Coordinates of C-alpha atoms in Angstrom, one line a residue:
Chain A
M1 CA -0.4 31.0 -15.6
T2 CA -2.6 33.9 -17.1
A3 CA -2.2 36.0 -19.9
R4 CA -1.2 38.7 -17.4
A5 CA 0.9 37.0 -15.6
I6 CA 3.4 36.8 -18.1
A7 CA 3.2 39.7 -19.9
P8 CA 5.9 42.6 -19.7
M9 CA 4.1 44.7 -18.1
S10 CA 7.3 46.8 -16.5
Q11 CA 8.4 47.5 -19.9
P12 CA 5.8 48.8 -21.8
E13 CA 7.4 49.7 -24.7
R14 CA 7.1 46.5 -25.5
R15 CA 3.2 45.9 -26.0
A16 CA 3.0 42.7 -27.5
V17 CA 0.6 40.4 -25.3
L18 CA 0.6 37.0 -24.8
P19 CA -3.1 35.1 -24.8
F20 CA -3.6 32.5 -22.7
R21 CA -4.6 30.2 -25.6
T22 CA -1.5 31.0 -27.7
Q23 CA 0.4 30.1 -24.1
T24 CA -1.3 26.8 -23.5
A25 CA -1.2 25.7 -27.1
I26 CA 2.8 26.6 -26.9
F27 CA 3.0 24.7 -23.8
I28 CA 1.2 21.8 -25.3
R29 CA 3.0 21.5 -28.7
M30 CA 6.7 22.3 -26.6
L31 CA 6.2 18.9 -25.2
A32 CA 6.7 17.4 -28.9
I33 CA 9.4 19.7 -29.1
Q34 CA 11.9 16.7 -30.1
G35 CA 9.1 15.3 -32.4
S36 CA 10.5 15.1 -35.6
W37 CA 14.6 15.4 -33.8
N38 CA 17.2 14.6 -36.5
Y39 CA 20.5 15.1 -37.1
E40 CA 20.3 17.6 -39.5
I41 CA 18.8 20.2 -37.5
L42 CA 18.0 18.8 -34.3
L43 CA 15.6 20.6 -32.8
G44 CA 14.8 22.9 -35.5
N45 CA 11.6 22.3 -36.5
G46 CA 10.6 21.5 -33.1
I47 CA 11.1 25.2 -32.7
G48 CA 9.3 26.3 -35.3
F49 CA 6.5 24.0 -34.5
C50 CA 6.3 25.2 -30.9
L51 CA 6.3 28.9 -32.0
E52 CA 3.5 28.6 -34.7
P53 CA 1.1 29.4 -32.1
A54 CA 2.5 32.9 -31.5
L55 CA 3.5 33.4 -34.9
R56 CA -0.4 33.6 -35.8
L57 CA -0.5 36.7 -33.7
L58 CA 1.7 38.8 -36.1
P59 CA -0.3 41.2 -37.3
E60 CA 0.0 40.5 -41.4
G61 CA -1.8 37.1 -40.4
I62 CA -0.7 33.3 -41.7
H63 CA -0.7 34.1 -45.4
S64 CA 1.5 37.0 -45.5
Q65 CA 5.2 37.0 -46.2
H66 CA 6.1 38.4 -42.5
F67 CA 4.9 34.7 -40.9
K68 CA 6.4 32.8 -43.7
D69 CA 10.0 34.6 -42.8
A70 CA 9.7 34.0 -39.5
L71 CA 8.3 30.5 -39.4
A72 CA 11.4 29.3 -42.1
R73 CA 13.8 31.6 -40.0
E74 CA 12.5 29.4 -36.5
S75 CA 12.8 26.0 -38.2
K76 CA 16.3 26.1 -39.2
Y77 CA 18.5 24.0 -37.2
F78 CA 18.9 24.4 -33.3
N79 CA 20.2 22.8 -30.5
A80 CA 19.2 22.9 -26.5
H81 CA 18.1 20.6 -23.9
P82 CA 14.5 19.9 -24.9
Y83 CA 13.2 21.2 -21.2
L84 CA 15.2 24.7 -21.6
A85 CA 14.3 24.9 -24.7
S86 CA 11.4 26.6 -23.4
V87 CA 13.7 29.6 -22.6
A88 CA 14.4 29.9 -26.4
V89 CA 10.9 29.8 -27.7
G90 CA 9.5 31.7 -24.8
A91 CA 12.7 34.9 -26.2
L92 CA 11.9 34.2 -29.9
A93 CA 8.1 34.3 -29.9
R94 CA 8.7 37.8 -28.2
A95 CA 11.6 39.0 -30.5
E96 CA 9.0 38.4 -33.6
L97 CA 6.6 39.8 -32.4
D98 CA 7.9 42.7 -31.1
G99 CA 9.2 42.7 -35.0
E100 CA 13.3 42.7 -34.0
P101 CA 15.5 42.6 -36.7
P102 CA 15.4 39.4 -38.5
E103 CA 19.4 39.3 -38.4
R104 CA 19.4 39.5 -34.5
I105 CA 17.3 37.3 -33.8
E106 CA 19.0 34.9 -36.0
R107 CA 22.6 35.9 -33.9
F108 CA 20.2 35.5 -31.4
R109 CA 19.6 31.3 -31.5
T110 CA 23.2 30.9 -32.7
A111 CA 24.0 32.2 -29.1
L112 CA 21.3 30.3 -27.2
C113 CA 22.1 26.7 -28.2
G114 CA 25.1 25.9 -25.8
P115 CA 24.0 27.5 -22.7
L116 CA 20.0 25.8 -23.6
G117 CA 21.7 22.4 -24.1
S118 CA 25.0 21.9 -21.1
V119 CA 22.9 23.6 -18.4
G120 CA 19.8 21.5 -19.0
D121 CA 22.2 18.1 -19.8
R122 CA 23.5 19.3 -15.5
L123 CA 20.5 20.0 -14.4
V124 CA 17.9 17.5 -15.2
W125 CA 20.0 14.4 -17.1
A126 CA 22.8 14.3 -14.4
G127 CA 21.1 15.4 -11.5
W128 CA 17.0 15.6 -11.4
L129 CA 16.1 12.6 -13.1
P130 CA 18.6 10.3 -11.1
F131 CA 18.0 11.3 -8.1
C132 CA 14.1 11.3 -8.5
S133 CA 14.3 7.6 -9.9
L134 CA 16.5 6.7 -6.5
L135 CA 14.1 8.7 -4.4
A136 CA 11.5 6.4 -5.9
L137 CA 14.2 2.9 -5.4
L138 CA 14.3 3.9 -2.3
V139 CA 10.5 3.9 -1.3
F140 CA 11.0 0.4 -3.5
G141 CA 13.1 -0.3 -1.0
L142 CA 11.4 -0.1 2.0
G143 CA 8.0 -1.4 0.7
G144 CA 6.1 0.6 -1.4
G145 CA 3.7 -0.6 -4.0
P146 CA 3.6 0.0 -7.6
A147 CA 1.6 2.6 -6.8
L148 CA 3.1 4.7 -4.3
V149 CA 6.6 4.1 -6.1
L150 CA 5.0 5.3 -9.5
L151 CA 3.4 8.7 -7.9
V152 CA 6.5 9.3 -5.9
F153 CA 8.4 8.7 -9.1
L154 CA 6.4 10.6 -11.9
G155 CA 5.1 13.5 -8.9
S156 CA 8.6 14.3 -7.9
Y157 CA 10.0 14.3 -11.5
N158 CA 7.6 15.7 -13.2
I159 CA 6.9 18.8 -10.9
G160 CA 10.1 19.5 -11.8
H161 CA 9.3 19.2 -15.2
F162 CA 6.5 20.6 -15.9
A163 CA 8.0 23.7 -13.6
L164 CA 10.9 24.1 -15.7
R165 CA 9.7 24.2 -18.7
L166 CA 6.6 27.0 -17.2
W167 CA 9.3 29.1 -16.0
G168 CA 11.1 28.8 -19.3
L169 CA 8.5 30.1 -21.6
R170 CA 7.4 33.0 -19.2
T171 CA 11.2 33.9 -18.6
G172 CA 12.0 34.1 -22.4
W173 CA 9.2 35.8 -22.6
K174 CA 9.6 38.4 -20.4
H175 CA 13.4 39.5 -20.9
G176 CA 13.1 38.4 -25.0
L177 CA 16.3 38.5 -26.5
R178 CA 18.1 39.3 -22.9
V179 CA 17.3 36.4 -22.0
A180 CA 20.9 35.4 -21.3
A181 CA 21.0 37.4 -18.0
A182 CA 18.3 35.1 -16.5
L183 CA 20.3 32.2 -17.4
G184 CA 22.6 33.4 -14.3
N185 CA 19.3 32.7 -12.1
P186 CA 20.8 30.5 -9.0
V187 CA 18.9 27.7 -9.5
L188 CA 20.3 27.3 -13.1
R189 CA 23.7 28.1 -11.6
N190 CA 23.6 26.3 -8.2
G191 CA 21.0 23.5 -8.2
P192 CA 23.0 21.0 -10.7
Q193 CA 25.2 21.0 -7.6
Q194 CA 22.9 20.7 -4.8
I195 CA 20.7 17.9 -6.2
A196 CA 23.9 16.2 -6.8
R197 CA 24.6 16.2 -3.7
L198 CA 21.1 14.9 -2.7
A199 CA 21.0 12.3 -5.6
A200 CA 24.4 10.5 -4.2
L201 CA 22.7 10.8 -0.5
A202 CA 19.5 8.5 -2.2
T203 CA 22.5 6.8 -4.1
G204 CA 24.0 5.6 -1.0
L205 CA 20.8 4.8 0.7
A206 CA 18.7 3.0 -2.4
I207 CA 21.3 0.9 -4.0
P208 CA 21.1 -1.7 -0.5
M209 CA 17.4 -0.2 -0.1
A210 CA 16.4 -2.1 -3.2
L211 CA 18.8 -4.8 -3.4
H212 CA 17.4 -6.4 -0.7
R213 CA 13.5 -6.4 -1.7
V214 CA 14.5 -7.2 -5.5
I215 CA 16.9 -10.1 -4.1
G216 CA 14.0 -12.2 -3.0
P217 CA 14.8 -16.1 -2.5
G218 CA 18.9 -14.9 -2.8
R219 CA 19.0 -13.1 0.0
V220 CA 20.6 -15.7 1.9
L221 CA 23.5 -14.7 0.0
L222 CA 23.3 -11.1 0.9
G223 CA 26.9 -10.8 2.2
G224 CA 28.1 -12.9 -1.3
V225 CA 26.4 -10.2 -2.6
L226 CA 27.4 -6.4 -1.1
V227 CA 30.9 -8.2 -1.7
G228 CA 30.1 -8.6 -5.5
V229 CA 28.3 -5.0 -5.2
V230 CA 31.6 -3.4 -4.3
I231 CA 34.3 -5.6 -6.7
G232 CA 31.4 -5.6 -9.2
A233 CA 31.6 -1.1 -8.8
L234 CA 35.1 -1.2 -8.5
V235 CA 35.3 -2.7 -12.0
L236 CA 33.2 -0.7 -13.9
V237 CA 34.6 2.6 -12.6
R238 CA 37.7 0.9 -14.1
L239 CA 36.6 0.2 -17.3
Q240 CA 34.5 3.4 -17.5
G241 CA 34.7 4.4 -21.7
R242 CA 35.5 1.1 -22.6
I243 CA 32.3 -0.6 -21.7
E244 CA 29.1 0.4 -20.4
G245 CA 27.6 -0.9 -17.6
W246 CA 24.4 -2.1 -19.4
R247 CA 26.2 -4.2 -21.6
L248 CA 28.4 -5.8 -19.5
A249 CA 25.4 -6.8 -17.8
L250 CA 23.4 -8.1 -20.6
F251 CA 26.7 -10.2 -21.5
I252 CA 26.9 -11.0 -18.5
L253 CA 23.7 -11.7 -17.7
G254 CA 23.7 -13.9 -21.0
A255 CA 26.2 -15.9 -19.9
F256 CA 25.1 -16.7 -16.9
A257 CA 21.6 -18.1 -18.7
L258 CA 23.3 -20.2 -21.1
F259 CA 25.5 -21.8 -17.5
S260 CA 22.1 -22.5 -15.9
I261 CA 20.6 -24.1 -19.7
A262 CA 23.6 -26.1 -19.8
H263 CA 23.6 -27.0 -16.2
Chain B
M10 CA 0.5 -14.7 -25.2
W11 CA -0.9 -13.7 -28.0
I12 CA -3.9 -12.2 -26.6
D13 CA -1.4 -10.0 -24.9
L14 CA 0.6 -8.7 -27.9
L15 CA -1.8 -6.0 -29.4
P16 CA -2.0 -4.1 -26.0
I17 CA 2.0 -4.7 -25.5
A18 CA 2.2 -3.4 -28.6
L19 CA 0.4 0.0 -27.9
L20 CA 2.0 0.6 -24.8
G21 CA 5.1 0.0 -26.0
G22 CA 4.4 2.3 -28.8
L23 CA 3.7 5.1 -26.2
L24 CA 6.4 4.1 -24.1
G25 CA 8.7 4.4 -27.0
L26 CA 7.0 7.8 -27.8
D27 CA 8.1 8.6 -24.4
V28 CA 11.8 8.3 -24.9
V29 CA 12.6 11.9 -26.6
S30 CA 9.3 12.7 -29.0
F31 CA 6.1 13.4 -26.9
P32 CA 6.3 14.1 -24.0
Q33 CA 9.3 13.1 -21.9
A34 CA 7.5 13.2 -18.5
M35 CA 9.6 9.4 -17.9
I36 CA 7.3 7.4 -18.0
S37 CA 9.3 5.3 -20.4
R38 CA 11.2 5.0 -17.3
P39 CA 11.8 1.0 -16.9
L40 CA 10.5 1.8 -12.9
V41 CA 7.3 3.1 -14.9
A42 CA 7.0 0.9 -18.0
A43 CA 7.8 -2.8 -16.6
T44 CA 5.0 -2.1 -13.5
L45 CA 2.4 -0.5 -16.4
A46 CA 3.2 -4.3 -18.6
G47 CA 2.6 -5.9 -15.1
V48 CA -0.7 -4.2 -14.5
L49 CA -1.8 -5.0 -18.3
I50 CA -0.8 -8.8 -17.8
G51 CA -2.5 -8.7 -14.1
N52 CA 0.4 -8.4 -11.9
A53 CA 1.7 -5.0 -11.1
P54 CA 4.0 -6.7 -8.3
S55 CA 5.8 -8.6 -10.1
G56 CA 6.2 -6.0 -13.3
L57 CA 7.7 -3.1 -10.3
L58 CA 9.7 -5.6 -8.8
V59 CA 11.3 -6.3 -12.5
G60 CA 11.2 -2.5 -13.0
A61 CA 13.3 -1.8 -10.1
A62 CA 16.2 -3.8 -11.1
L63 CA 15.9 -2.7 -14.9
E64 CA 15.8 0.5 -13.2
L65 CA 19.2 -0.2 -11.3
V66 CA 21.0 -0.6 -14.8
A67 CA 19.6 2.1 -16.6
L68 CA 21.1 4.6 -14.3
D69 CA 23.9 3.8 -16.6
T70 CA 22.6 5.6 -19.3
L71 CA 21.2 9.3 -19.1
P72 CA 20.0 11.0 -22.4
F73 CA 22.1 13.3 -23.1
G74 CA 21.3 15.2 -26.5
A75 CA 22.6 13.6 -29.8
S76 CA 24.5 10.7 -27.9
R77 CA 23.4 6.8 -28.6
Y78 CA 22.0 5.2 -25.8
P79 CA 19.0 2.2 -25.6
E80 CA 15.6 3.0 -25.5
W81 CA 14.1 1.8 -21.9
G82 CA 10.2 2.4 -22.5
S83 CA 9.6 -0.6 -25.4
A84 CA 12.4 -3.2 -23.5
A85 CA 10.9 -2.1 -20.2
V86 CA 7.4 -2.9 -21.2
V87 CA 8.9 -6.5 -22.7
G88 CA 10.6 -7.4 -19.7
G89 CA 8.0 -6.5 -17.2
A90 CA 5.5 -8.5 -18.7
I91 CA 7.4 -11.7 -19.3
F92 CA 8.3 -11.7 -15.7
A93 CA 4.7 -10.8 -14.5
T94 CA 3.2 -13.5 -16.7
H95 CA 5.6 -16.2 -14.4
P96 CA 3.7 -15.3 -10.9
S97 CA 5.2 -17.6 -8.9
H98 CA 8.9 -16.2 -9.8
P99 CA 10.5 -19.6 -10.9
A100 CA 14.2 -19.7 -11.4
G101 CA 15.5 -18.1 -14.1
A102 CA 12.5 -15.6 -14.8
M103 CA 13.4 -13.0 -13.9
E104 CA 16.9 -13.5 -15.1
M105 CA 15.5 -13.8 -19.0
A106 CA 12.7 -11.1 -18.2
I107 CA 16.0 -9.0 -18.1
V108 CA 18.0 -10.6 -20.9
A109 CA 15.4 -9.8 -22.7
S110 CA 14.8 -6.0 -21.7
L111 CA 18.2 -5.2 -21.9
S112 CA 18.2 -7.1 -25.8
T113 CA 15.5 -5.1 -26.7
A114 CA 17.1 -1.8 -25.5
W115 CA 20.1 -2.4 -27.8
I116 CA 18.1 -3.2 -30.5
G117 CA 15.5 -0.1 -29.2
G118 CA 18.7 2.2 -29.3
W119 CA 19.7 1.0 -32.9
T120 CA 16.1 1.8 -34.0
M121 CA 16.1 5.3 -32.5
V122 CA 18.9 5.9 -34.3
K123 CA 17.5 4.3 -37.8
H124 CA 13.9 6.8 -37.1
R125 CA 16.1 10.0 -36.3
E126 CA 18.3 9.1 -39.9
R127 CA 14.5 8.9 -41.6
N128 CA 13.3 12.2 -39.9
A129 CA 16.3 13.9 -41.6
Q130 CA 15.4 12.1 -44.5
W131 CA 11.7 13.3 -44.5
A132 CA 12.8 16.9 -43.3
G133 CA 15.1 17.3 -46.8
R134 CA 12.3 16.5 -49.0
R135 CA 10.5 19.0 -47.7
R136 CA 13.3 21.2 -47.5
A137 CA 12.2 24.0 -50.1
A138 CA 8.3 24.3 -48.2
L139 CA 10.4 24.6 -44.8
D140 CA 12.6 27.7 -46.0
A141 CA 9.5 29.2 -47.3
G142 CA 8.0 28.8 -44.0
A143 CA 4.9 26.6 -45.3
R144 CA 2.9 26.4 -42.0
G145 CA 1.5 22.8 -43.3
S146 CA 4.8 21.2 -43.6
V147 CA 6.2 21.9 -40.4
I148 CA 3.0 20.6 -38.6
E149 CA 3.2 18.1 -41.2
L150 CA 7.0 17.0 -40.5
Q151 CA 6.1 17.2 -36.6
L152 CA 3.4 14.9 -36.7
L153 CA 4.7 12.6 -39.1
C154 CA 8.3 11.9 -37.4
M155 CA 5.8 11.2 -33.8
T156 CA 3.5 8.7 -35.9
A157 CA 6.8 6.7 -37.0
D158 CA 8.4 6.6 -33.5
F159 CA 5.1 5.9 -31.9
F160 CA 4.9 2.5 -34.6
R161 CA 9.0 1.4 -34.0
G162 CA 8.1 1.5 -30.5
A163 CA 4.8 -0.5 -30.9
L164 CA 6.4 -3.0 -33.6
L165 CA 9.8 -3.6 -31.2
A166 CA 7.7 -4.1 -28.5
A167 CA 5.6 -6.8 -30.4
L168 CA 8.1 -8.5 -32.2
S169 CA 10.6 -8.4 -28.7
Y170 CA 7.6 -10.1 -26.6
A171 CA 6.5 -12.7 -29.7
V172 CA 10.8 -13.4 -29.8
F173 CA 11.5 -13.6 -25.5
A174 CA 8.3 -14.7 -24.3
P175 CA 8.0 -18.2 -25.2
L176 CA 11.6 -18.3 -25.4
T177 CA 12.2 -17.4 -21.7
T178 CA 8.8 -20.4 -21.1
L179 CA 11.4 -22.6 -22.6
I180 CA 14.4 -22.0 -20.6
I181 CA 12.5 -21.9 -17.2
T182 CA 12.2 -25.4 -17.9
T183 CA 15.9 -26.3 -18.1
W184 CA 17.5 -24.0 -15.9
G185 CA 19.9 -25.5 -13.7
T186 CA 20.7 -22.9 -11.1
D187 CA 19.4 -22.6 -8.0
A188 CA 17.1 -19.4 -7.7
R189 CA 18.5 -18.3 -4.7
L190 CA 22.2 -18.2 -6.3
S191 CA 20.4 -17.1 -9.7
R192 CA 18.9 -14.1 -8.3
A193 CA 21.7 -13.2 -5.9
V194 CA 24.0 -12.9 -9.2
L195 CA 21.3 -10.8 -11.1
V196 CA 20.9 -8.6 -7.9
T197 CA 24.7 -8.6 -7.9
I198 CA 25.1 -7.4 -11.9
A199 CA 22.4 -4.4 -11.5
A200 CA 23.1 -3.0 -8.0
S201 CA 27.4 -3.2 -9.6
V202 CA 26.2 -0.9 -12.8
A203 CA 23.4 1.3 -10.3
A204 CA 26.6 2.2 -8.0
G205 CA 29.2 2.6 -11.1
A206 CA 26.8 4.5 -12.8
A207 CA 26.5 7.0 -9.7
W208 CA 30.3 7.2 -9.4
K209 CA 30.1 8.2 -12.8
I210 CA 27.2 10.9 -12.3
F211 CA 29.0 12.2 -9.1
H212 CA 32.4 11.9 -8.2
G213 CA 33.0 15.6 -9.7
V214 CA 30.8 17.1 -7.6
S215 CA 32.8 18.3 -3.9
G216 CA 31.5 16.7 -0.7
A217 CA 28.9 14.6 -2.8
R218 CA 31.5 11.2 -2.3
W219 CA 30.5 12.0 2.1
F220 CA 27.0 12.1 1.4
F221 CA 27.0 8.9 -0.7
L222 CA 29.0 7.3 2.4
G223 CA 26.3 9.0 4.8
G224 CA 23.8 7.5 2.8
L225 CA 25.1 3.8 2.3
A226 CA 26.1 3.7 6.5
V227 CA 22.0 4.7 6.8
G228 CA 21.3 2.3 4.2
L229 CA 23.4 -0.6 5.8
V230 CA 21.3 -0.1 8.8
I231 CA 18.6 0.0 7.9
M232 CA 19.0 -3.1 5.7
A233 CA 20.4 -4.9 8.8
A234 CA 17.8 -3.6 10.5
T235 CA 14.8 -5.2 8.3
R236 CA 16.3 -8.3 7.7

C-alpha cells in the first residue's frame, strides 16, 4: 500500500496525506493495539498509541498544546474489535489532521464503539477464526503434517486478519468522520452469515476426520466413540449456559485420570 | 526436563502475548502452540496431535471482547511439550498432557484478569500525564503492559511445565487403563465439546445446520473409506 493509494484524492478540500512511513508505523502499532487493555479504559490507550505517529504530522509539532490535546483525547476510553479498531484509527487520524472540532471527534468516538465491536465479533471471532481452525483440522484429519497444517491455519487466518486491518485503516482514512456508511460494506453485512455456513460445513467434515486421526490406538472403539460424541454434544447443548464445555472436559478427564491411577 | 524449561518459558511468553496483546495472529491457538512446543522438544508430530485434540476443545471458547476465557497460548505449549517428551505415546501421556493444558489454560485465564487489573492500576497512576497528552506516558504504558504480559505467559508456562512434566512421567507408570480405551475416552470428550461449541456458534444462522449435516455425511464417508 502506498501513500498515494490511501490519499483521499477525490476530496480536494481535504489535503491531508498520510506518508507511507506513518502508515507503516500505524499499522505495526495496530498489531499491539490491545497491549495495555484494561477494565477501565479498555482499548483507549492503544488508540492513542496507534494514532501518535499520525499526530506527529500536526503542523505545530509534538511539543505543541494541539498535539497534547489530541493525544489526550484519543487515549481515553474506547472499545472495539481489535482488528476493526483500524477503521477508527484511520478515521480519527484523518479527523485530527483535518482539524475537526474536538467535540465532534469525541462524539464520533463514542458512536463508533458499538458497531465496530459487534461487527468484528461476528465476522472474526464467531466466523473467520472457527472456520480457519476447522479447515486446518480437516487438513490434519486428511493426514497433513505439522508444516502443512500450520501453513493452512496461519496462512488462511492471517490473510483475512491483515486484509481486514489494512482495509479498516484505508477506509477510515478515506472517509474520516463519515466512515459509518462504509460499515454497510457487503462483506461486513453479509460476511458473518456466509462464513458461518462455510464453518458449519467445515465442522461437519473436520470433526470426524480429526477424531479419526487423534484416536490412534482407540480406533477399534470408533463406533462407540461416535455414539459417545453425539450423546456428549447433546448433553453439552442442553447444559449450555450452565457449564462451559472445556471445564466439563477438564473435570471428566481429571476424574478419568484418577480412576486410571487407582485402577 | 529442566534444560527445556527456559525455551518453554520463552515460547509460553511469546504465545501468551499473542492471545491479546501482540499481534493476535493466532499463533497462540492450541493447534499452532502445541506444535511449536513439539518442534522445541524435537517431536513436532506429537505436538500436532495433542494440539489438534486441544483445538477441538478450544472451539468452545472464543476471545469475545472483555469476556473471561482460558489462555490457550501458554497452556498449549505446556501440553505440547509434555506429550512430545513421550514419543512412544504410552497410555495416559496424551490424557495427562490435555489435563495439564486445560488446568494451565484455566489458571492462565485468571492471570489474564489479574494482568488487566494491574494494567488499569498502571494507567491510573499515569492518569494525570495521560490526560495531559504526554506522549512518553502513552508509549510507556503500552510497552510496560506488554512486557508484563510476556512475563506472565513465560512464568505460567515454566511453572506449569515444572509441575506437570514430572507428574505426568510419574502417573504414566501407574496408569491402569488400556491405551485404546484411554484415547477413545479423550477423543470422545474433545469431539463432544467441539460439536457442542459448533452448535452454539452456528445454530442461529439460517441453513447452517444443513451445511453441517452435509459436511458430516461426507466426513463420515471419507472416514469409513480410509479406515
